[in-house]
Amino acid sequence: MTKLIQGRAKWLGMLMVAALLVLGGCGNSQSSSDESSSSSSATSQSSQTNASTQAVQKAKKLIASGEYEQALTTLQDVSAPSTKVKSLISEVKQLIQAESDYKNGNYNSATDSTTTLQKSDTNEVQQAAAGLADKITSAKNSDSSSTSSVTSSESTSSSSNSSSSATTDENSIISKFASAVGYYGKSGYSFTIDGQSGQTYTIEVRKDNQDGSVANLVGIYQYNASTGAVTKTN
């Protein structure tokens, strides 16, 4: 009887050892799986970080060379963008829009954008915005100068036209006067308008001397352009 009990106890002990070994193996397997998962996650995060860093560095070089569209594409290709990548994407889009506004003559909008971008944490963005701001200022000054030039030209043209018109009017008055007093078509006579009061003109008439000396005064007349009346005052 005692031997039977001892045999059963020994058998139970062996079962317990086997169970412990199985449980231990399961524990080790779970621990190994957790460690593998953690390692894989860390590797993935590291890979994503490297991708963002590389994209930012490449984009900075493209921005510095004025290739904004290529810089934007580089940043948007990052599958899991970092905060820096997202921020830079926003700024590059602003740069592209500002440049478009500048080229289309929307200087105020372009200026607002460049003012904001010059406060960027990225040096390349600051410099690109500053360079564009200089172009905008030059364009504004050029437009202002061009406007002044056109205004001056128009003023000169207007003055010239006025002078030409005045000369034409005087010639017309003298022709009508000469016809009224009978001098029209005769050579050797000169006519000078000395004054005007409304439609009445004071006209001096002289006749050239054959010897080329000072022309003799023929007379001073009052000529009314409206009525055609002529009065000799001297």
PDB file of C-alpha atoms in Angstrom:
ATOM      1  CA  MET A   1       0.000   0.000   0.000  1.00  0.00           C
ATOM      2  CA  THR A   2       2.789   2.362   0.915  1.00  0.00           C
ATOM      3  CA  LYS A   3       4.577   1.626  -2.332  1.00  0.00           C
ATOM      4  CA  LEU A   4       1.417   2.395  -4.289  1.00  0.00           C
ATOM      5  CA  ILE A   5       1.045   5.769  -2.652  1.00  0.00           C
ATOM      6  CA  GLN A   6       4.680   6.566  -3.223  1.00  0.00           C
ATOM      7  CA  GLY A   7       4.346   5.594  -6.883  1.00  0.00           C
ATOM      8  CA  ARG A   8       1.360   7.862  -7.378  1.00  0.00           C
ATOM      9  CA  ALA A   9       3.137  10.748  -5.641  1.00  0.00           C
ATOM     10  CA  LYS A  10       6.132  10.322  -7.893  1.00  0.00           C
ATOM     11  CA  TRP A  11       3.877  10.268 -10.952  1.00  0.00           C
ATOM     12  CA  LEU A  12       2.064  13.433  -9.861  1.00  0.00           C
ATOM     13  CA  GLY A  13       5.402  15.154  -9.270  1.00  0.00           C
ATOM     14  CA  MET A  14       6.515  14.349 -12.764  1.00  0.00           C
ATOM     15  CA  LEU A  15       3.258  15.771 -14.174  1.00  0.00           C
ATOM     16  CA  MET A  16       3.738  19.014 -12.234  1.00  0.00           C
ATOM     17  CA  VAL A  17       7.292  19.430 -13.530  1.00  0.00           C
ATOM     18  CA  ALA A  18       6.097  18.879 -17.082  1.00  0.00           C
ATOM     19  CA  ALA A  19       3.323  21.447 -16.621  1.00  0.00           C
ATOM     20  CA  LEU A  20       5.755  24.001 -15.269  1.00  0.00           C
ATOM     21  CA  LEU A  21       8.057  23.432 -18.210  1.00  0.00           C
ATOM     22  CA  VAL A  22       5.165  23.989 -20.641  1.00  0.00           C
ATOM     23  CA  LEU A  23       4.049  27.165 -18.872  1.00  0.00           C
ATOM     24  CA  GLY A  24       7.605  28.440 -18.832  1.00  0.00           C
ATOM     25  CA  GLY A  25       7.903  27.841 -22.539  1.00  0.00           C
ATOM     26  CA  CYS A  26       4.691  29.767 -23.228  1.00  0.00           C
ATOM     27  CA  GLY A  27       5.879  32.649 -21.092  1.00  0.00           C
ATOM     28  CA  ASN A  28       9.170  32.856 -22.912  1.00  0.00           C
ATOM     29  CA  SER A  29       7.375  32.714 -26.266  1.00  0.00           C
ATOM     30  CA  GLN A  30       5.053  35.618 -25.329  1.00  0.00           C
ATOM     31  CA  SER A  31       7.962  37.682 -24.032  1.00  0.00           C
ATOM     32  CA  SER A  32       9.914  37.053 -27.214  1.00  0.00           C
ATOM     33  CA  SER A  33       6.889  38.077 -29.317  1.00  0.00           C
ATOM     34  CA  ASP A  34       6.441  41.330 -27.361  1.00  0.00           C
ATOM     35  CA  GLU A  35      10.098  42.185 -27.731  1.00  0.00           C
ATOM     36  CA  SER A  36       9.956  41.503 -31.465  1.00  0.00           C
ATOM     37  CA  SER A  37       6.860  43.711 -31.873  1.00  0.00           C
ATOM     38  CA  SER A  38       8.447  46.526 -29.876  1.00  0.00           C
ATOM     39  CA  SER A  39      11.629  46.302 -31.918  1.00  0.00           C
ATOM     40  CA  SER A  40       9.659  46.371 -35.184  1.00  0.00           C
ATOM     41  CA  SER A  41       7.694  49.434 -34.052  1.00  0.00           C
ATOM     42  CA  ALA A  42      10.859  51.280 -33.081  1.00  0.00           C
ATOM     43  CA  THR A  43      12.431  50.447 -36.437  1.00  0.00           C
ATOM     44  CA  SER A  44       9.354  51.734 -38.272  1.00  0.00           C
ATOM     45  CA  GLN A  45       9.319  54.993 -36.303  1.00  0.00           C
ATOM     46  CA  SER A  46      13.010  55.471 -36.919  1.00  0.00           C
ATOM     47  CA  SER A  47      12.494  54.889 -40.640  1.00  0.00           C
ATOM     48  CA  GLN A  48       9.661  57.421 -40.755  1.00  0.00           C
ATOM     49  CA  THR A  49      11.740  59.990 -38.885  1.00  0.00           C
ATOM     50  CA  ASN A  50      14.632  59.515 -41.285  1.00  0.00           C
ATOM     51  CA  ALA A  51      12.295  59.913 -44.282  1.00  0.00           C
ATOM     52  CA  SER A  52      10.946  63.202 -42.915  1.00  0.00           C
ATOM     53  CA  THR A  53      14.416  64.500 -42.099  1.00  0.00           C
ATOM     54  CA  GLN A  54      15.753  63.642 -45.541  1.00  0.00           C
ATOM     55  CA  ALA A  55      12.727  65.226 -47.233  1.00  0.00           C
ATOM     56  CA  VAL A  56      13.151  68.446 -45.245  1.00  0.00           C
ATOM     57  CA  GLN A  57      16.844  68.684 -46.112  1.00  0.00           C
ATOM     58  CA  LYS A  58      16.183  68.093 -49.813  1.00  0.00           C
ATOM     59  CA  ALA A  59      13.288  70.559 -49.827  1.00  0.00           C
ATOM     60  CA  LYS A  60      15.459  73.264 -48.252  1.00  0.00           C
ATOM     61  CA  LYS A  61      17.983  72.956 -51.082  1.00  0.00           C
ATOM     62  CA  LEU A  62      15.217  73.163 -53.672  1.00  0.00           C
ATOM     63  CA  ILE A  63      13.722  76.229 -51.980  1.00  0.00           C
ATOM     64  CA  ALA A  64      17.123  77.915 -51.930  1.00  0.00           C
ATOM     65  CA  SER A  65      17.410  77.393 -55.695  1.00  0.00           C
ATOM     66  CA  GLY A  66      13.884  78.693 -56.319  1.00  0.00           C
ATOM     67  CA  GLU A  67      12.421  75.299 -57.232  1.00  0.00           C
ATOM     68  CA  TYR A  68       9.323  75.593 -55.050  1.00  0.00           C
ATOM     69  CA  GLU A  69       7.106  73.122 -56.924  1.00  0.00           C
ATOM     70  CA  GLN A  70       9.767  70.402 -56.690  1.00  0.00           C
ATOM     71  CA  ALA A  71      10.221  71.153 -52.999  1.00  0.00           C
ATOM     72  CA  LEU A  72       6.488  70.766 -52.426  1.00  0.00           C
ATOM     73  CA  THR A  73       6.405  67.440 -54.274  1.00  0.00           C
ATOM     74  CA  THR A  74       9.345  66.153 -52.223  1.00  0.00           C
ATOM     75  CA  LEU A  75       7.606  66.982 -48.954  1.00  0.00           C
ATOM     76  CA  GLN A  76       4.223  65.608 -50.014  1.00  0.00           C
ATOM     77  CA  ASP A  77       5.810  62.278 -50.987  1.00  0.00           C
ATOM     78  CA  VAL A  78       6.549  61.516 -47.313  1.00  0.00           C
ATOM     79  CA  SER A  79       4.038  58.824 -46.279  1.00  0.00           C
ATOM     80  CA  ALA A  80       4.074  59.664 -42.564  1.00  0.00           C
ATOM     81  CA  PRO A  81       5.067  63.368 -42.450  1.00  0.00           C
ATOM     82  CA  SER A  82       6.465  64.862 -39.282  1.00  0.00           C
ATOM     83  CA  THR A  83       5.235  68.150 -37.820  1.00  0.00           C
ATOM     84  CA  LYS A  84       8.168  69.917 -39.493  1.00  0.00           C
ATOM     85  CA  VAL A  85       7.269  68.460 -42.884  1.00  0.00           C
ATOM     86  CA  LYS A  86       3.643  69.568 -42.514  1.00  0.00           C
ATOM     87  CA  SER A  87       4.726  73.068 -41.494  1.00  0.00           C
ATOM     88  CA  LEU A  88       7.138  73.347 -44.413  1.00  0.00           C
ATOM     89  CA  ILE A  89       4.468  72.158 -46.864  1.00  0.00           C
ATOM     90  CA  SER A  90       2.238  75.027 -45.742  1.00  0.00           C
ATOM     91  CA  GLU A  91       5.035  77.580 -46.146  1.00  0.00           C
ATOM     92  CA  VAL A  92       6.082  76.336 -49.582  1.00  0.00           C
ATOM     93  CA  LYS A  93       2.467  76.592 -50.748  1.00  0.00           C
ATOM     94  CA  GLN A  94       2.467  80.199 -49.523  1.00  0.00           C
ATOM     95  CA  LEU A  95       5.698  80.864 -51.402  1.00  0.00           C
ATOM     96  CA  ILE A  96       4.231  79.477 -54.617  1.00  0.00           C
ATOM     97  CA  GLN A  97       1.091  81.600 -54.223  1.00  0.00           C
ATOM     98  CA  ALA A  98       3.108  84.725 -53.398  1.00  0.00           C
ATOM     99  CA  GLU A  99       5.241  84.266 -56.502  1.00  0.00           C
ATOM    100  CA  SER A 100       2.115  83.782 -58.614  1.00  0.00           C
ATOM    101  CA  ASP A 101       0.569  86.966 -57.180  1.00  0.00           C
ATOM    102  CA  TYR A 102       3.783  88.876 -57.923  1.00  0.00           C
ATOM    103  CA  LYS A 103       3.863  87.703 -61.535  1.00  0.00           C
ATOM    104  CA  ASN A 104       0.194  88.637 -61.985  1.00  0.00           C
ATOM    105  CA  GLY A 105       0.700  92.101 -60.520  1.00  0.00           C
ATOM    106  CA  ASN A 106      -1.189  91.399 -57.275  1.00  0.00           C
ATOM    107  CA  TYR A 107       1.526  93.127 -55.280  1.00  0.00           C
ATOM    108  CA  ASN A 108      -0.457  93.772 -52.084  1.00  0.00           C
ATOM    109  CA  SER A 109      -1.396  90.113 -51.673  1.00  0.00           C
ATOM    110  CA  ALA A 110       2.157  89.021 -52.493  1.00  0.00           C
ATOM    111  CA  THR A 111       3.555  91.488 -49.960  1.00  0.00           C
ATOM    112  CA  ASP A 112       1.284  90.156 -47.198  1.00  0.00           C
ATOM    113  CA  SER A 113       2.505  86.609 -47.859  1.00  0.00           C
ATOM    114  CA  THR A 114       6.201  87.506 -47.950  1.00  0.00           C
ATOM    115  CA  THR A 115       5.871  89.487 -44.721  1.00  0.00           C
ATOM    116  CA  THR A 116       4.513  86.378 -42.974  1.00  0.00           C
ATOM    117  CA  LEU A 117       7.053  84.016 -44.542  1.00  0.00           C
ATOM    118  CA  GLN A 118      10.005  86.139 -43.444  1.00  0.00           C
ATOM    119  CA  LYS A 119       9.102  85.103 -39.872  1.00  0.00           C
ATOM    120  CA  SER A 120       9.542  81.397 -40.732  1.00  0.00           C
ATOM    121  CA  ASP A 121      11.757  79.129 -38.623  1.00  0.00           C
ATOM    122  CA  THR A 122      13.349  77.855 -41.840  1.00  0.00           C
ATOM    123  CA  ASN A 123      16.201  80.052 -43.044  1.00  0.00           C
ATOM    124  CA  GLU A 124      15.720  79.088 -46.697  1.00  0.00           C
ATOM    125  CA  VAL A 125      12.075  80.166 -46.572  1.00  0.00           C
ATOM    126  CA  GLN A 126      13.036  83.485 -44.950  1.00  0.00           C
ATOM    127  CA  GLN A 127      15.597  84.212 -47.666  1.00  0.00           C
ATOM    128  CA  ALA A 128      13.247  83.222 -50.495  1.00  0.00           C
ATOM    129  CA  ALA A 129      10.522  85.481 -49.085  1.00  0.00           C
ATOM    130  CA  ALA A 130      12.961  88.382 -48.653  1.00  0.00           C
ATOM    131  CA  GLY A 131      14.164  88.011 -52.243  1.00  0.00           C
ATOM    132  CA  LEU A 132      10.599  88.005 -53.539  1.00  0.00           C
ATOM    133  CA  ALA A 133       9.783  91.056 -51.404  1.00  0.00           C
ATOM    134  CA  ASP A 134      12.654  92.941 -53.071  1.00  0.00           C
ATOM    135  CA  LYS A 135      11.285  92.048 -56.514  1.00  0.00           C
ATOM    136  CA  ILE A 136       7.838  93.298 -55.508  1.00  0.00           C
ATOM    137  CA  THR A 137       9.273  96.612 -54.294  1.00  0.00           C
ATOM    138  CA  SER A 138      11.210  97.066 -57.546  1.00  0.00           C
ATOM    139  CA  ALA A 139       8.115  96.273 -59.601  1.00  0.00           C
ATOM    140  CA  LYS A 140       6.045  98.799 -57.641  1.00  0.00           C
ATOM    141  CA  ASN A 141       8.683 101.495 -58.137  1.00  0.00           C
ATOM    142  CA  SER A 142       8.904 100.673 -61.841  1.00  0.00           C
ATOM    143  CA  ASP A 143       5.138 100.949 -62.251  1.00  0.00           C
ATOM    144  CA  SER A 144       5.119 104.255 -60.384  1.00  0.00           C
ATOM    145  CA  SER A 145       7.908 105.615 -62.593  1.00  0.00           C
ATOM    146  CA  SER A 146       6.126 104.412 -65.715  1.00  0.00           C
ATOM    147  CA  THR A 147       2.898 106.090 -64.614  1.00  0.00           C
ATOM    148  CA  SER A 148       4.728 109.361 -63.980  1.00  0.00           C
ATOM    149  CA  SER A 149       6.357 109.121 -67.401  1.00  0.00           C
ATOM    150  CA  VAL A 150       3.022 108.552 -69.112  1.00  0.00           C
ATOM    151  CA  THR A 151       1.454 111.447 -67.206  1.00  0.00           C
ATOM    152  CA  SER A 152       4.352 113.704 -68.154  1.00  0.00           C
ATOM    153  CA  SER A 153       4.105 112.594 -71.769  1.00  0.00           C
ATOM    154  CA  GLU A 154       0.380 113.251 -71.825  1.00  0.00           C
ATOM    155  CA  SER A 155       0.927 116.667 -70.285  1.00  0.00           C
ATOM    156  CA  THR A 156       3.592 117.517 -72.873  1.00  0.00           C
ATOM    157  CA  SER A 157       1.365 116.284 -75.668  1.00  0.00           C
ATOM    158  CA  SER A 158      -1.542 118.324 -74.333  1.00  0.00           C
ATOM    159  CA  SER A 159       0.644 121.424 -74.103  1.00  0.00           C
ATOM    160  CA  SER A 160       1.931 120.848 -77.621  1.00  0.00           C
ATOM    161  CA  ASN A 161      -1.581 120.390 -78.936  1.00  0.00           C
ATOM    162  CA  SER A 162      -2.720 123.564 -77.190  1.00  0.00           C
ATOM    163  CA  SER A 163       0.189 125.500 -78.679  1.00  0.00           C
ATOM    164  CA  SER A 164      -0.510 124.065 -82.121  1.00  0.00           C
ATOM    165  CA  SER A 165      -4.188 124.878 -81.774  1.00  0.00           C
ATOM    166  CA  ALA A 166      -3.398 128.451 -80.731  1.00  0.00           C
ATOM    167  CA  THR A 167      -1.080 128.893 -83.732  1.00  0.00           C
ATOM    168  CA  THR A 168      -3.749 127.537 -86.067  1.00  0.00           C
ATOM    169  CA  ASP A 169      -6.334 129.923 -84.593  1.00  0.00           C
ATOM    170  CA  GLU A 170      -4.015 132.931 -85.018  1.00  0.00           C
ATOM    171  CA  ASN A 171      -3.276 132.034 -88.635  1.00  0.00           C
ATOM    172  CA  SER A 172      -6.976 131.689 -89.314  1.00  0.00           C
ATOM    173  CA  ILE A 173      -7.710 135.098 -87.736  1.00  0.00           C
ATOM    174  CA  ILE A 174      -4.922 136.802 -89.704  1.00  0.00           C
ATOM    175  CA  SER A 175      -6.121 135.248 -92.970  1.00  0.00           C
ATOM    176  CA  LYS A 176      -9.667 136.462 -92.375  1.00  0.00           C
ATOM    177  CA  PHE A 177      -8.422 139.918 -91.356  1.00  0.00           C
ATOM    178  CA  ALA A 178      -6.161 140.202 -94.417  1.00  0.00           C
ATOM    179  CA  SER A 179      -9.097 139.316 -96.632  1.00  0.00           C
ATOM    180  CA  ALA A 180     -11.300 141.893 -94.886  1.00  0.00           C
ATOM    181  CA  VAL A 181      -8.818 144.775 -95.396  1.00  0.00           C
ATOM    182  CA  GLY A 182      -7.703 143.741 -98.880  1.00  0.00           C
ATOM    183  CA  TYR A 183      -4.172 142.584 -98.080  1.00  0.00           C
ATOM    184  CA  TYR A 184      -4.769 138.872 -98.591  1.00  0.00           C
ATOM    185  CA  GLY A 185      -2.533 137.456-101.302  1.00  0.00           C
ATOM    186  CA  LYS A 186      -0.320 140.519-101.476  1.00  0.00           C
ATOM    187  CA  SER A 187       3.398 140.014-100.875  1.00  0.00           C
ATOM    188  CA  GLY A 188       5.581 142.053 -98.558  1.00  0.00           C
ATOM    189  CA  TYR A 189       3.058 142.444 -95.767  1.00  0.00           C
ATOM    190  CA  SER A 190       3.409 141.031 -92.259  1.00  0.00           C
ATOM    191  CA  PHE A 191       0.668 140.736 -89.647  1.00  0.00           C
ATOM    192  CA  THR A 192       1.097 140.463 -85.889  1.00  0.00           C
ATOM    193  CA  ILE A 193      -1.658 139.952 -83.296  1.00  0.00           C
ATOM    194  CA  ASP A 194      -0.750 142.257 -80.417  1.00  0.00           C
ATOM    195  CA  GLY A 195      -3.734 141.595 -78.200  1.00  0.00           C
ATOM    196  CA  GLN A 196      -7.183 140.119 -77.811  1.00  0.00           C
ATOM    197  CA  SER A 197     -10.358 141.051 -75.958  1.00  0.00           C
ATOM    198  CA  GLY A 198     -13.077 138.484 -76.458  1.00  0.00           C
ATOM    199  CA  GLN A 199     -13.568 138.165 -80.216  1.00  0.00           C
ATOM    200  CA  THR A 200     -11.795 141.471 -80.947  1.00  0.00           C
ATOM    201  CA  TYR A 201      -8.128 141.278 -81.971  1.00  0.00           C
ATOM    202  CA  THR A 202      -5.543 144.065 -82.156  1.00  0.00           C
ATOM    203  CA  ILE A 203      -3.494 143.448 -85.310  1.00  0.00           C
ATOM    204  CA  GLU A 204      -0.367 145.298 -86.418  1.00  0.00           C
ATOM    205  CA  VAL A 205       0.345 145.499 -90.160  1.00  0.00           C
ATOM    206  CA  ARG A 206       3.784 146.236 -91.623  1.00  0.00           C
ATOM    207  CA  LYS A 207       5.176 146.355 -95.155  1.00  0.00           C
ATOM    208  CA  ASP A 208       8.669 145.114 -95.914  1.00  0.00           C
ATOM    209  CA  ASN A 209      11.219 147.491 -97.477  1.00  0.00           C
ATOM    210  CA  GLN A 210      13.010 146.370-100.589  1.00  0.00           C
ATOM    211  CA  ASP A 211      16.374 147.254 -99.045  1.00  0.00           C
ATOM    212  CA  GLY A 212      15.753 144.841 -96.190  1.00  0.00           C
ATOM    213  CA  SER A 213      15.539 147.538 -93.508  1.00  0.00           C
ATOM    214  CA  VAL A 214      12.948 147.558 -90.738  1.00  0.00           C
ATOM    215  CA  ALA A 215       9.452 147.152 -92.183  1.00  0.00           C
ATOM    216  CA  ASN A 216       7.286 150.254 -92.199  1.00  0.00           C
ATOM    217  CA  LEU A 217       4.191 150.355 -90.029  1.00  0.00           C
ATOM    218  CA  VAL A 218       1.104 150.416 -92.207  1.00  0.00           C
ATOM    219  CA  GLY A 219      -1.353 150.595 -89.347  1.00  0.00           C
ATOM    220  CA  ILE A 220      -2.857 149.038 -86.231  1.00  0.00           C
ATOM    221  CA  TYR A 221      -6.340 147.619 -86.577  1.00  0.00           C
ATOM    222  CA  GLN A 222      -9.143 146.277 -84.395  1.00  0.00           C
ATOM    223  CA  TYR A 223     -10.679 143.212 -85.982  1.00  0.00           C
ATOM    224  CA  ASN A 224     -13.873 141.548 -84.710  1.00  0.00           C
ATOM    225  CA  ALA A 225     -13.736 137.876 -85.666  1.00  0.00           C
ATOM    226  CA  SER A 226     -17.471 137.396 -85.065  1.00  0.00           C
ATOM    227  CA  THR A 227     -18.757 140.249 -87.229  1.00  0.00           C
ATOM    228  CA  GLY A 228     -15.773 140.739 -89.531  1.00  0.00           C
ATOM    229  CA  ALA A 229     -15.715 144.474 -88.709  1.00  0.00           C
ATOM    230  CA  VAL A 230     -12.351 146.244 -89.062  1.00  0.00           C
ATOM    231  CA  THR A 231     -11.385 149.543 -87.405  1.00  0.00           C
ATOM    232  CA  LYS A 232      -8.028 151.254 -87.945  1.00  0.00           C
ATOM    233  CA  THR A 233      -6.766 152.774 -84.702  1.00  0.00           C
ATOM    234  CA  ASN A 234      -3.401 154.056 -85.975  1.00  0.00           C
TER     235      ASN A 234
END
